[in-house]
Structures are given as structure tokens and as C-alpha cells.
PDB file of C-alpha atoms and ligand atoms in Angstrom:
ATOM      1  CA  UNK A 114     -23.119  -7.320  -7.154  1.00 74.00           C
ATOM      2  CA  UNK A 115     -19.769  -7.187  -6.053  1.00 76.00           C
ATOM      3  CA  UNK A 116     -19.341  -8.499  -2.677  1.00 72.00           C
ATOM      4  CA  UNK A 117     -19.472  -5.986  -0.435  1.00 72.00           C
ATOM      5  CA  UNK A 118     -22.549  -4.869  -1.955  1.00 89.00           C
ATOM      6  CA  UNK A 119     -23.692  -7.714  -0.033  1.00 92.00           C
ATOM      7  CA  UNK A 120     -22.209  -7.550   2.709  1.00 90.00           C
ATOM      8  CA  UNK A 121     -23.767  -3.580   2.621  1.00 93.00           C
ATOM      9  CA  UNK A 122     -26.942  -5.253   1.605  1.00 95.00           C
ATOM     10  CA  UNK A 123     -27.337  -8.001   4.681  1.00 96.00           C
ATOM     11  CA  UNK A 124     -25.732  -5.086   7.215  1.00 97.00           C
ATOM     12  CA  UNK A 125     -29.068  -3.964   8.797  1.00 98.00           C
ATOM     13  CA  UNK A 126     -30.908  -7.353   8.621  1.00 98.00           C
ATOM     14  CA  UNK A 127     -28.809  -8.673  11.079  1.00 98.00           C
ATOM     15  CA  UNK A 128     -28.588  -6.244  12.898  1.00 98.00           C
ATOM     16  CA  UNK A 129     -32.341  -7.181  13.292  1.00 98.00           C
ATOM     17  CA  UNK A 130     -31.999 -10.678  14.062  1.00 98.00           C
ATOM     18  CA  UNK A 131     -29.012  -9.416  16.512  1.00 98.00           C
ATOM     19  CA  UNK A 132     -31.766  -6.963  17.962  1.00 98.00           C
ATOM     20  CA  UNK A 133     -34.849  -9.459  18.500  1.00 98.00           C
ATOM     21  CA  UNK A 134     -33.436 -11.697  19.549  1.00 98.00           C
ATOM     22  CA  UNK A 135     -32.159  -9.927  22.268  1.00 98.00           C
ATOM     23  CA  UNK A 136     -35.319  -8.083  23.359  1.00 98.00           C
ATOM     24  CA  UNK A 137     -37.562 -12.114  22.629  1.00 98.00           C
ATOM     25  CA  UNK A 138     -34.572 -13.520  25.471  1.00 98.00           C
ATOM     26  CA  UNK A 139     -34.771 -10.999  27.575  1.00 98.00           C
ATOM     27  CA  UNK A 140     -38.791 -11.120  28.055  1.00 98.00           C
ATOM     28  CA  UNK A 141     -38.362 -14.940  29.102  1.00 96.00           C
ATOM     29  CA  UNK A 142     -36.002 -13.540  31.709  1.00 94.00           C
ATOM     30  CA  UNK A 143     -37.777 -11.901  32.934  1.00 94.00           C
ATOM     31  CA  UNK A 144     -41.154 -14.206  33.395  1.00 92.00           C
ATOM     32  CA  UNK A 145     -38.698 -16.203  34.614  1.00 88.00           C
ATOM     33  CA  UNK A 146     -37.359 -14.605  36.909  1.00 85.00           C
ATOM     34  CA  UNK A 147     -40.398 -13.259  38.647  1.00 86.00           C
ATOM     35  CA  UNK A 148     -42.116 -17.019  38.607  1.00 83.00           C
ATOM     36  CA  UNK A 149     -43.975 -17.279  35.681  1.00 88.00           C
ATOM     37  CA  UNK A 150     -44.337 -19.289  32.233  1.00 92.00           C
ATOM     38  CA  UNK A 151     -42.963 -17.671  29.637  1.00 95.00           C
ATOM     39  CA  UNK A 152     -45.013 -18.703  25.982  1.00 97.00           C
ATOM     40  CA  UNK A 153     -41.524 -18.545  24.253  1.00 98.00           C
ATOM     41  CA  UNK A 154     -39.401 -21.708  25.079  1.00 97.00           C
ATOM     42  CA  UNK A 155     -37.167 -20.576  22.635  1.00 98.00           C
ATOM     43  CA  UNK A 156     -35.788 -17.784  20.544  1.00 98.00           C
ATOM     44  CA  UNK A 157     -33.397 -18.059  17.437  1.00 98.00           C
ATOM     45  CA  UNK A 158     -32.775 -16.645  13.977  1.00 98.00           C
ATOM     46  CA  UNK A 159     -30.833 -16.422  11.120  1.00 98.00           C
ATOM     47  CA  UNK A 160     -29.578 -13.755   8.526  1.00 98.00           C
ATOM     48  CA  UNK A 161     -31.238 -15.501   4.796  1.00 97.00           C
ATOM     49  CA  UNK A 162     -28.165 -16.879   3.353  1.00 96.00           C
ATOM     50  CA  UNK A 163     -26.360 -15.440  -0.035  1.00 96.00           C
ATOM     51  CA  UNK A 164     -26.984 -18.676  -2.155  1.00 94.00           C
ATOM     52  CA  UNK A 165     -30.861 -19.155  -0.584  1.00 94.00           C
ATOM     53  CA  UNK A 166     -31.137 -15.388  -2.193  1.00 96.00           C
ATOM     54  CA  UNK A 167     -29.589 -15.624  -4.846  1.00 96.00           C
ATOM     55  CA  UNK A 168     -32.565 -18.932  -5.450  1.00 94.00           C
ATOM     56  CA  UNK A 169     -35.230 -17.162  -3.938  1.00 96.00           C
ATOM     57  CA  UNK A 170     -35.096 -14.333  -7.001  1.00 96.00           C
ATOM     58  CA  UNK A 171     -34.170 -16.711  -9.725  1.00 96.00           C
ATOM     59  CA  UNK A 172     -37.871 -18.944  -8.652  1.00 94.00           C
ATOM     60  CA  UNK A 173     -39.584 -15.552  -8.977  1.00 97.00           C
ATOM     61  CA  UNK A 174     -37.563 -12.979 -11.186  1.00 97.00           C
ATOM     62  CA  UNK A 175     -36.391 -11.254  -8.711  1.00 96.00           C
ATOM     63  CA  UNK A 176     -34.152  -8.871 -10.483  1.00 95.00           C
ATOM     64  CA  UNK A 177     -30.928  -7.216  -7.564  1.00 93.00           C
ATOM     65  CA  UNK A 178     -32.558  -3.799  -7.564  1.00 93.00           C
ATOM     66  CA  UNK A 179     -36.168  -5.449  -5.494  1.00 96.00           C
ATOM     67  CA  UNK A 180     -34.523  -7.578  -3.368  1.00 97.00           C
ATOM     68  CA  UNK A 181     -35.728  -5.090  -0.580  1.00 96.00           C
ATOM     69  CA  UNK A 182     -38.771  -4.886  -1.422  1.00 96.00           C
ATOM     70  CA  UNK A 183     -39.489  -8.056  -2.557  1.00 97.00           C
ATOM     71  CA  UNK A 184     -37.727 -10.639  -0.476  1.00 98.00           C
ATOM     72  CA  UNK A 185     -39.044 -10.428   2.743  1.00 98.00           C
ATOM     73  CA  UNK A 186     -37.334 -13.095   4.386  1.00 98.00           C
ATOM     74  CA  UNK A 187     -34.458 -12.190   4.171  1.00 98.00           C
ATOM     75  CA  UNK A 188     -34.102 -11.273   8.390  1.00 98.00           C
ATOM     76  CA  UNK A 189     -35.678 -14.243  10.375  1.00 98.00           C
ATOM     77  CA  UNK A 190     -36.549 -15.628  13.690  1.00 98.00           C
ATOM     78  CA  UNK A 191     -37.908 -18.631  15.732  1.00 98.00           C
ATOM     79  CA  UNK A 192     -39.744 -18.557  18.026  1.00 98.00           C
ATOM     80  CA  UNK A 193     -40.322 -22.839  19.729  1.00 98.00           C
ATOM     81  CA  UNK A 194     -43.435 -22.938  22.551  1.00 98.00           C
ATOM     82  CA  UNK A 195     -44.107 -25.980  24.241  1.00 96.00           C
ATOM     83  CA  UNK A 196     -47.680 -25.848  23.614  1.00 97.00           C
ATOM     84  CA  UNK A 197     -49.553 -24.993  20.933  1.00 97.00           C
ATOM     85  CA  UNK A 198     -51.830 -23.177  22.260  1.00 96.00           C
ATOM     86  CA  UNK A 199     -48.691 -20.342  23.506  1.00 97.00           C
ATOM     87  CA  UNK A 200     -48.272 -19.421  19.595  1.00 98.00           C
ATOM     88  CA  UNK A 201     -51.452 -17.435  20.080  1.00 98.00           C
ATOM     89  CA  UNK A 202     -50.034 -15.582  23.173  1.00 98.00           C
ATOM     90  CA  UNK A 203     -46.733 -15.154  21.239  1.00 98.00           C
ATOM     91  CA  UNK A 204     -48.843 -13.958  18.490  1.00 98.00           C
ATOM     92  CA  UNK A 205     -50.688 -11.612  20.934  1.00 98.00           C
ATOM     93  CA  UNK A 206     -47.253 -10.327  22.449  1.00 98.00           C
ATOM     94  CA  UNK A 207     -45.529  -9.285  19.193  1.00 98.00           C
ATOM     95  CA  UNK A 208     -48.459  -7.191  17.892  1.00 98.00           C
ATOM     96  CA  UNK A 209     -48.952  -5.520  21.100  1.00 98.00           C
ATOM     97  CA  UNK A 210     -45.088  -4.139  20.560  1.00 98.00           C
ATOM     98  CA  UNK A 211     -44.328  -1.247  20.311  1.00 98.00           C
ATOM     99  CA  UNK A 212     -41.360  -1.255  17.637  1.00 98.00           C
ATOM    100  CA  UNK A 213     -42.392  -4.056  15.302  1.00 98.00           C
ATOM    101  CA  UNK A 214     -45.541  -3.003  12.687  1.00 98.00           C
ATOM    102  CA  UNK A 215     -47.025  -6.397  11.597  1.00 98.00           C
ATOM    103  CA  UNK A 216     -47.442  -6.438   7.852  1.00 98.00           C
ATOM    104  CA  UNK A 217     -49.565  -9.484   6.626  1.00 98.00           C
ATOM    105  CA  UNK A 218     -49.760 -12.772   9.387  1.00 98.00           C
ATOM    106  CA  UNK A 219     -50.859 -15.930   7.653  1.00 98.00           C
ATOM    107  CA  UNK A 220     -52.032 -18.763  10.494  1.00 98.00           C
ATOM    108  CA  UNK A 221     -50.209 -22.850   9.351  1.00 98.00           C
ATOM    109  CA  UNK A 222     -51.134 -23.621  12.342  1.00 97.00           C
ATOM    110  CA  UNK A 223     -55.072 -23.792  12.172  1.00 97.00           C
ATOM    111  CA  UNK A 224     -55.238 -24.008   8.130  1.00 97.00           C
ATOM    112  CA  UNK A 225     -52.509 -26.834   7.692  1.00 96.00           C
ATOM    113  CA  UNK A 226     -49.863 -26.571   4.920  1.00 96.00           C
ATOM    114  CA  UNK A 227     -50.693 -29.564   1.469  1.00 94.00           C
ATOM    115  CA  UNK A 228     -46.954 -30.560   2.249  1.00 94.00           C
ATOM    116  CA  UNK A 229     -48.532 -30.959   6.129  1.00 96.00           C
ATOM    117  CA  UNK A 230     -46.944 -27.930   7.002  1.00 97.00           C
ATOM    118  CA  UNK A 231     -47.922 -25.861  10.848  1.00 98.00           C
ATOM    119  CA  UNK A 232     -46.161 -22.479  11.798  1.00 98.00           C
ATOM    120  CA  UNK A 233     -47.891 -19.133  12.380  1.00 98.00           C
ATOM    121  CA  UNK A 234     -46.119 -17.249   9.632  1.00 98.00           C
ATOM    122  CA  UNK A 235     -46.505 -12.663  10.590  1.00 98.00           C
ATOM    123  CA  UNK A 236     -43.907 -10.525   7.911  1.00 98.00           C
ATOM    124  CA  UNK A 237     -43.609  -7.401  10.654  1.00 98.00           C
ATOM    125  CA  UNK A 238     -41.713  -4.134  10.027  1.00 98.00           C
ATOM    126  CA  UNK A 239     -37.966  -3.757  12.111  1.00 98.00           C
ATOM    127  CA  UNK A 240     -36.810  -0.222  11.772  1.00 98.00           C
ATOM    128  CA  UNK A 241     -32.572  -0.726  12.715  1.00 98.00           C
ATOM    129  CA  UNK A 242     -30.690   2.606  12.690  1.00 97.00           C
ATOM    130  CA  UNK A 243     -26.906   2.274  11.621  1.00 96.00           C
ATOM    131  CA  UNK A 244     -24.343   4.732  10.727  1.00 95.00           C
ATOM    132  CA  UNK A 245     -26.517   5.133   7.113  1.00 93.00           C
ATOM    133  CA  UNK A 246     -29.201   5.531   8.813  1.00 96.00           C
ATOM    134  CA  UNK A 247     -32.560   4.542   9.084  1.00 97.00           C
ATOM    135  CA  UNK A 248     -33.658   1.288   7.845  1.00 97.00           C
ATOM    136  CA  UNK A 249     -36.767   0.371   8.247  1.00 98.00           C
ATOM    137  CA  UNK A 250     -37.046  -4.172   7.243  1.00 98.00           C
ATOM    138  CA  UNK A 251     -39.442  -6.585   6.748  1.00 98.00           C
ATOM    139  CA  UNK A 252     -38.814  -9.677   9.175  1.00 98.00           C
ATOM    140  CA  UNK A 253     -40.156 -13.023   9.311  1.00 98.00           C
ATOM    141  CA  UNK A 254     -41.263 -14.309  12.149  1.00 98.00           C
ATOM    142  CA  UNK A 255     -41.782 -18.003  12.717  1.00 98.00           C
ATOM    143  CA  UNK A 256     -43.854 -19.706  15.790  1.00 98.00           C
ATOM    144  CA  UNK A 257     -44.504 -23.020  16.738  1.00 98.00           C
ATOM    145  CA  UNK A 258     -44.278 -25.331  18.597  1.00 98.00           C
ATOM    146  CA  UNK A 259     -41.073 -27.716  19.494  1.00 98.00           C
ATOM    147  CA  UNK A 260     -42.421 -31.013  18.234  1.00 98.00           C
ATOM    148  CA  UNK A 261     -43.974 -28.694  14.896  1.00 98.00           C
ATOM    149  CA  UNK A 262     -39.980 -27.710  14.258  1.00 98.00           C
ATOM    150  CA  UNK A 263     -38.791 -31.257  14.186  1.00 98.00           C
ATOM    151  CA  UNK A 264     -40.918 -32.535  11.558  1.00 98.00           C
ATOM    152  CA  UNK A 265     -40.618 -28.726   9.584  1.00 98.00           C
ATOM    153  CA  UNK A 266     -36.270 -29.004  10.344  1.00 97.00           C
ATOM    154  CA  UNK A 267     -36.458 -32.687   9.064  1.00 97.00           C
ATOM    155  CA  UNK A 268     -38.820 -31.944   6.273  1.00 97.00           C
ATOM    156  CA  UNK A 269     -36.675 -28.958   5.141  1.00 95.00           C
ATOM    157  CA  UNK A 270     -33.499 -31.264   4.861  1.00 96.00           C
ATOM    158  CA  UNK A 271     -35.495 -33.524   3.053  1.00 96.00           C
ATOM    159  CA  UNK A 272     -36.416 -30.331   0.493  1.00 94.00           C
ATOM    160  CA  UNK A 273     -33.305 -29.880  -0.472  1.00 90.00           C
ATOM    161  CA  UNK A 274     -32.119 -33.500  -0.865  1.00 93.00           C
ATOM    162  CA  UNK A 275     -34.494 -33.862  -3.726  1.00 93.00           C
ATOM    163  CA  UNK A 276     -34.766 -30.711  -4.884  1.00 89.00           C
ATOM    164  CA  UNK A 277     -38.181 -30.052  -3.944  1.00 89.00           C
ATOM    165  CA  UNK A 278     -39.249 -33.395  -6.048  1.00 93.00           C
ATOM    166  CA  UNK A 279     -40.073 -35.600  -2.323  1.00 94.00           C
ATOM    167  CA  UNK A 280     -41.149 -39.126  -4.248  1.00 95.00           C
ATOM    168  CA  UNK A 281     -44.054 -39.870  -3.482  1.00 95.00           C
ATOM    169  CA  UNK A 282     -43.419 -42.735  -0.111  1.00 96.00           C
ATOM    170  CA  UNK A 283     -41.670 -40.155   1.668  1.00 96.00           C
ATOM    171  CA  UNK A 284     -44.305 -37.325   0.977  1.00 95.00           C
ATOM    172  CA  UNK A 285     -46.757 -39.811   2.090  1.00 95.00           C
ATOM    173  CA  UNK A 286     -44.294 -40.479   5.243  1.00 96.00           C
ATOM    174  CA  UNK A 287     -43.882 -37.084   6.300  1.00 97.00           C
ATOM    175  CA  UNK A 288     -47.521 -36.049   5.961  1.00 96.00           C
ATOM    176  CA  UNK A 289     -47.843 -39.131   8.898  1.00 96.00           C
ATOM    177  CA  UNK A 290     -45.666 -37.593  10.416  1.00 97.00           C
ATOM    178  CA  UNK A 291     -47.266 -34.301  10.638  1.00 97.00           C
ATOM    179  CA  UNK A 292     -50.970 -36.500  12.041  1.00 97.00           C
ATOM    180  CA  UNK A 293     -48.740 -38.030  14.847  1.00 97.00           C
ATOM    181  CA  UNK A 294     -47.287 -33.984  15.378  1.00 97.00           C
ATOM    182  CA  UNK A 295     -50.992 -32.587  15.735  1.00 97.00           C
ATOM    183  CA  UNK A 296     -51.454 -35.908  18.274  1.00 97.00           C
ATOM    184  CA  UNK A 297     -48.704 -34.961  19.957  1.00 97.00           C
ATOM    185  CA  UNK A 298     -48.959 -31.238  20.356  1.00 97.00           C
ATOM    186  CA  UNK A 299     -53.059 -32.128  21.912  1.00 96.00           C
ATOM    187  CA  UNK A 300     -51.696 -35.132  24.185  1.00 96.00           C
ATOM    188  CA  UNK A 301     -49.400 -32.614  26.003  1.00 95.00           C
ATOM    189  CA  UNK A 302     -52.508 -30.059  25.980  1.00 95.00           C
ATOM    190  CA  UNK A 303     -53.945 -32.514  27.802  1.00 94.00           C
ATOM    191  CA  UNK A 304     -51.842 -32.322  30.408  1.00 93.00           C
ATOM    192  CA  UNK A 305     -50.415 -28.841  30.447  1.00 92.00           C
ATOM    193  CA  UNK A 306     -51.056 -28.037  33.953  1.00 91.00           C
ATOM    194  CA  UNK A 307     -48.916 -31.033  35.341  1.00 92.00           C
ATOM    195  CA  UNK A 308     -45.715 -30.005  33.100  1.00 91.00           C
ATOM    196  CA  UNK A 309     -46.565 -26.318  34.170  1.00 91.00           C
ATOM    197  CA  UNK A 310     -46.897 -27.152  37.907  1.00 89.00           C
ATOM    198  CA  UNK A 311     -43.251 -29.201  37.135  1.00 89.00           C
ATOM    199  CA  UNK A 312     -40.929 -26.445  35.329  1.00 87.00           C
ATOM    200  CA  UNK A 313     -42.734 -24.033  37.727  1.00 86.00           C
ATOM    201  CA  UNK A 314     -41.072 -25.795  41.056  1.00 88.00           C
ATOM    202  CA  UNK A 315     -37.341 -25.845  39.102  1.00 88.00           C
ATOM    203  CA  UNK A 316     -37.545 -22.878  37.667  1.00 87.00           C
ATOM    204  CA  UNK A 317     -38.828 -21.561  41.327  1.00 89.00           C
ATOM    205  CA  UNK A 318     -35.864 -23.884  43.188  1.00 92.00           C
ATOM    206  CA  UNK A 319     -33.309 -22.322  41.055  1.00 91.00           C
ATOM    207  CA  UNK A 320     -34.370 -18.339  41.645  1.00 90.00           C
ATOM    208  CA  UNK A 321     -34.508 -19.486  45.441  1.00 94.00           C
ATOM    209  CA  UNK A 322     -30.574 -20.868  45.116  1.00 96.00           C
ATOM    210  CA  UNK A 323     -29.677 -18.370  43.711  1.00 94.00           C
ATOM    211  CA  UNK A 324     -31.109 -15.546  46.019  1.00 94.00           C
ATOM    212  CA  UNK A 325     -29.120 -18.038  48.552  1.00 96.00           C
ATOM    213  CA  UNK A 326     -25.777 -17.779  47.306  1.00 96.00           C
ATOM    214  CA  UNK A 327     -26.048 -14.287  46.360  1.00 94.00           C
ATOM    215  CA  UNK A 328     -26.483 -13.452  49.991  1.00 93.00           C
ATOM    216  CA  UNK A 329     -23.934 -15.456  51.172  1.00 94.00           C
ATOM    217  CA  UNK A 330     -21.295 -13.884  49.114  1.00 93.00           C
ATOM    218  CA  UNK A 331     -22.380 -10.479  50.058  1.00 92.00           C
ATOM    219  CA  UNK A 332     -22.417 -11.880  53.344  1.00 92.00           C
ATOM    220  CA  UNK A 333     -18.783 -12.753  53.144  1.00 91.00           C
ATOM    221  CA  UNK A 334     -18.215  -9.172  52.953  1.00 89.00           C
ATOM    222  CA  UNK A 335     -19.606  -7.918  56.142  1.00 89.00           C
ATOM    223  CA  UNK A 336     -20.096 -10.972  58.230  1.00 89.00           C
ATOM    224  CA  UNK A 337     -17.716 -13.446  60.266  1.00 89.00           C
ATOM    225  CA  UNK A 338     -16.222 -16.545  59.164  1.00 90.00           C
ATOM    226  CA  UNK A 339     -18.045 -18.971  62.326  1.00 93.00           C
ATOM    227  CA  UNK A 340     -21.190 -17.680  60.847  1.00 92.00           C
ATOM    228  CA  UNK A 341     -21.024 -17.523  57.114  1.00 93.00           C
ATOM    229  CA  UNK A 342     -19.871 -21.157  57.703  1.00 93.00           C
ATOM    230  CA  UNK A 343     -22.748 -21.866  60.056  1.00 94.00           C
ATOM    231  CA  UNK A 344     -25.092 -20.093  57.140  1.00 95.00           C
ATOM    232  CA  UNK A 345     -23.463 -22.645  54.212  1.00 95.00           C
ATOM    233  CA  UNK A 346     -23.807 -25.540  56.554  1.00 95.00           C
ATOM    234  CA  UNK A 347     -27.384 -24.519  57.261  1.00 96.00           C
ATOM    235  CA  UNK A 348     -28.130 -24.518  53.621  1.00 96.00           C
ATOM    236  CA  UNK A 349     -26.967 -27.584  52.493  1.00 96.00           C
ATOM    237  CA  UNK A 350     -28.715 -29.710  55.221  1.00 96.00           C
ATOM    238  CA  UNK A 351     -31.748 -27.865  53.733  1.00 96.00           C
ATOM    239  CA  UNK A 352     -31.089 -27.964  50.184  1.00 96.00           C
ATOM    240  CA  UNK A 353     -30.426 -32.108  51.310  1.00 96.00           C
ATOM    241  CA  UNK A 354     -34.220 -32.297  52.767  1.00 96.00           C
ATOM    242  CA  UNK A 355     -35.497 -31.666  49.025  1.00 93.00           C
ATOM    243  CA  UNK A 356     -37.539 -29.676  50.440  1.00 94.00           C
ATOM    244  CA  UNK A 357     -38.547 -26.000  48.644  1.00 94.00           C
ATOM    245  CA  UNK A 358     -41.423 -23.991  51.421  1.00 94.00           C
ATOM    246  CA  UNK A 359     -37.812 -24.813  53.562  1.00 96.00           C
ATOM    247  CA  UNK A 360     -35.875 -23.578  51.463  1.00 96.00           C
ATOM    248  CA  UNK A 361     -37.789 -20.404  50.200  1.00 95.00           C
ATOM    249  CA  UNK A 362     -37.829 -19.892  54.009  1.00 96.00           C
ATOM    250  CA  UNK A 363     -34.546 -20.087  54.682  1.00 96.00           C
ATOM    251  CA  UNK A 364     -34.407 -17.614  52.322  1.00 96.00           C
ATOM    252  CA  UNK A 365     -36.401 -15.101  53.922  1.00 95.00           C
ATOM    253  CA  UNK A 366     -34.269 -16.182  57.324  1.00 95.00           C
ATOM    254  CA  UNK A 367     -31.180 -14.671  54.829  1.00 95.00           C
ATOM    255  CA  UNK A 368     -32.760 -11.013  53.598  1.00 93.00           C
ATOM    256  CA  UNK A 369     -33.892 -10.567  57.429  1.00 94.00           C
ATOM    257  CA  UNK A 370     -29.510 -11.345  58.562  1.00 93.00           C
ATOM    258  CA  UNK A 371     -28.487  -8.817  55.302  1.00 91.00           C
ATOM    259  CA  UNK A 372     -30.630  -6.583  56.091  1.00 90.00           C
ATOM    260  CA  UNK A 373     -29.230  -5.872  59.297  1.00 90.00           C
ATOM    261  CA  UNK A 374     -26.104  -5.344  58.417  1.00 88.00           C
ATOM    262  CA  UNK A 375     -27.102  -3.393  55.892  1.00 82.00           C
ATOM    263  CA  UNK A 376     -28.085  -0.875  58.128  1.00 84.00           C
ATOM    264  CA  UNK A 377     -25.834  -2.006  60.272  1.00 81.00           C
ATOM    265  CA  UNK A 378     -23.273   0.011  57.686  1.00 77.00           C
ATOM    266  CA  UNK A 379     -25.862   3.223  57.550  1.00 73.00           C
ATOM    267  CA  UNK A 380     -25.552   3.846  61.459  1.00 67.00           C
TER     268      UNK A 380
HETATM  269  P1  0O2 B  46     -35.929 -21.760   3.540  1.00 73.11           P
HETATM  270  O1  0O2 B  46     -35.222 -21.895   2.780  1.00 73.11           O
HETATM  271  O2  0O2 B  46     -36.581 -21.637   4.848  1.00 73.11           O
HETATM  272  O3  0O2 B  46     -35.797 -19.837   3.429  1.00 73.11           O
HETATM  273  P2  0O2 B  46     -42.330 -16.679   0.729  1.00 73.11           P
HETATM  274  O4  0O2 B  46     -41.686 -17.920  -0.436  1.00 73.11           O
HETATM  275  O5  0O2 B  46     -41.723 -16.560   1.988  1.00 73.11           O
HETATM  276  O6  0O2 B  46     -42.566 -15.821  -0.767  1.00 73.11           O
HETATM  277  P3  0O2 B  46     -44.476 -18.199   0.620  1.00 73.11           P
HETATM  278  O7  0O2 B  46     -44.374 -19.705   0.545  1.00 73.11           O
HETATM  279  O8  0O2 B  46     -46.181 -18.125   0.217  1.00 73.11           O
HETATM  280  O9  0O2 B  46     -44.269 -16.937   0.224  1.00 73.11           O
HETATM  281  O10 0O2 B  46     -44.214 -17.523   1.561  1.00 73.11           O
HETATM  282  P4  0O2 B  46     -44.425 -19.282   3.191  1.00 73.11           P
HETATM  283  O11 0O2 B  46     -45.487 -19.751   2.839  1.00 73.11           O
HETATM  284  O12 0O2 B  46     -44.873 -18.347   5.092  1.00 73.11           O
HETATM  285  O13 0O2 B  46     -42.733 -19.539   3.371  1.00 73.11           O
HETATM  286  C1  0O2 B  46     -42.887 -18.815   3.566  1.00 73.11           C
HETATM  287  C2  0O2 B  46     -41.140 -19.792   5.013  1.00 73.11           C
HETATM  288  O14 0O2 B  46     -41.501 -20.736   5.345  1.00 73.11           O
HETATM  289  C3  0O2 B  46     -40.234 -20.815   3.948  1.00 73.11           C
HETATM  290  O15 0O2 B  46     -39.443 -20.258   3.187  1.00 73.11           O
HETATM  291  C4  0O2 B  46     -40.324 -21.546   4.374  1.00 73.11           C
HETATM  292  O16 0O2 B  46     -38.977 -21.028   5.781  1.00 73.11           O
HETATM  293  C5  0O2 B  46     -40.909 -21.852   5.242  1.00 73.11           C
HETATM  294  N1  0O2 B  46     -41.811 -23.106   4.980  1.00 73.11           N
HETATM  295  C6  0O2 B  46     -42.966 -23.177   3.757  1.00 73.11           C
HETATM  296  N2  0O2 B  46     -43.753 -23.843   4.051  1.00 73.11           N
HETATM  297  C7  0O2 B  46     -42.846 -25.141   4.322  1.00 73.11           C
HETATM  298  C8  0O2 B  46     -42.682 -26.525   4.318  1.00 73.11           C
HETATM  299  O17 0O2 B  46     -43.393 -27.224   3.709  1.00 73.11           O
HETATM  300  N3  0O2 B  46     -42.653 -27.731   4.606  1.00 73.11           N
HETATM  301  C9  0O2 B  46     -40.977 -26.790   5.516  1.00 73.11           C
HETATM  302  N4  0O2 B  46     -40.236 -27.261   6.382  1.00 73.11           N
HETATM  303  N5  0O2 B  46     -41.380 -25.155   5.730  1.00 73.11           N
HETATM  304  C10 0O2 B  46     -42.427 -24.416   5.333  1.00 73.11           C
HETATM  305  P5  0O2 B  46     -39.095 -20.262   2.179  1.00 73.11           P
HETATM  306  O18 0O2 B  46     -37.784 -19.632   1.489  1.00 73.11           O
HETATM  307  O19 0O2 B  46     -39.444 -21.331   1.054  1.00 73.11           O
HETATM  308  O20 0O2 B  46     -37.871 -20.507   2.811  1.00 73.11           O
END
């Protein structure tokens, strides 16, 4: 196939990846903005490289005309979760979407592969529109924990280095490491609430401080300099106490002050 042909072929796959990343990151952002825990920690994606597509075509005897119908992981999305139980929540979230239609699912979290690989896979149909019209793109989702991702990334590099012929001792060590990953995820699950509590306070503080600074910035346009300096000093004083409730109270008071200026300007 001519190089131009590859570009045209891959363009809608890239669009699918880009759109899905924007949409899922928006969901993460919404969770955090609402002070809620997001079952998705990170989202990334890629379009399979031409060389990997050629490898797969060779391995599976796929002719050029059948790339679109027989290779389903040209668009790939990876969703990383903090805890194993988040994986099912992410699966539910994707299943409920009207813009993503599930074709197949493979649960390698419950049914670990012989290599020790664990991850939840979904092939999802996603529509993109380009100048050439509508393209129904299969997208492979890989959903796994941070620990599972660490293992898979290392194992993938070793498989590449040894051309999928891992020496037995390395294979053995990877299987042991996979058991350690399983144990790590289980151990983290036991202190999940503790971890969530800490992260929740962190995000809440970020939101409250962002609100306060936003309010102060707006007050610059309407309040007098002396009042703003007083508010700023008060903010730094409360911030130094490291007391989230006092910060939240101060934020509410600033809301009222801003509201007062707003209604004055409407009169
Ligand atoms: P790459 O280089 O990551 O793209 P398929 O090959 O998709 O037609 P298969 O093999 O039944 O059919 O699909 P499966 O098992 O769902 O695997 C798809 C992808 O999952 C792989 O893509 C890998 O990315 C990942 N994967 C599966 N098994 C392993 C494993 O043992 N170790 C690691 N590190 N990753 C794995 P590709 O195309 O094989 O590779």
C-alpha cells in the first residue's frame, strides 16, 4: 500500500482515539470538580504503528483489503484505575454510553493469562465523522490497575526484546512478579477508604483554593484596594493554619461578598 493510503486508512482511527480521550478526561474532570472519586485515574491512547500492523498482518495472514475488518486494535485506549474494584465501575460506565457499542469483552482480571497478564479488554464500536463521511471504528479498551499496568509494560518490553521467546528464568520471575501484583492490589484494597479519604481532602482543598482565588480575582475589578489586601492577608492567614473547614468557611464568606457587589452593580 502507498504511504498516502496508510495515512488515509489511519486518520479516522486517530480521530476516534482523540475524541474518546477528550470525553473520558472530561468525565474524570467532572468527578473531581464535584469532589467525587473517579474510578478512572488516567486515560491514554494510541493508534497502532504501521510496523505493528504489518507484524499482525503477517502473523495472522491478513491481506490489505481486510485490515479494517480483521484488525480490531488499531485504535487503542488504556484506562488506568487505582483499585481493582474500579475496573468494573469503568466497564459499567462505558457499557452505559450511547456513543460506544460493545462488541466483545475479555476478562483477564478474573481469568489471568498464562503469562501472568491481567487486564480487562473490550472491543467497542465508535463512530467518527470525517470529510469522507461516517466511519464505524473498532476500538480496543484495556482497563487495568496501576500495578497491573506496571507489570504489563515491563513484560511487553521484555517480550519485544526476546521476540516473544522469553528465557524460562525470566518467564518464571515475571510470573512471580504477577503474583506480587495480585497481592499488592489486594493489600491496597484493604486500606482503600483511608487512601480515598486522603485524596478526597487533597482535591477538596484544591477546589476550595481555586474558588477563593477566582473570587479574589473578580473582586479586583469591583472592590477597593484596601479591602482586597485585607481579604488576601486573611486568605494567607487561614491557609497557613492548614484547616480545610476554615478555608471552606472563608470561601463561603467571599461568595457572599462577591454576590453583594454583583447585586449592587445590577441596581
Ligand atoms: P500490542 O503490541 O500491545 O498491540 P488480537 O491479537 O487482538 O487479535 P488476542 O491476542 O486474542 O487477539 O487479543 P488479546 O489477548 O485481547 O490481546 C490484545 C492485546 O492485549 C495485546 O495486543 C497486548 O497489548 C495485550 N496483551 C495480551 N496478552 C498480553 C500479555 O501476556 N502481556 C502483555 N504485556 N500484554 C498482553 P498485541 O497486538 O498482542 O500487542
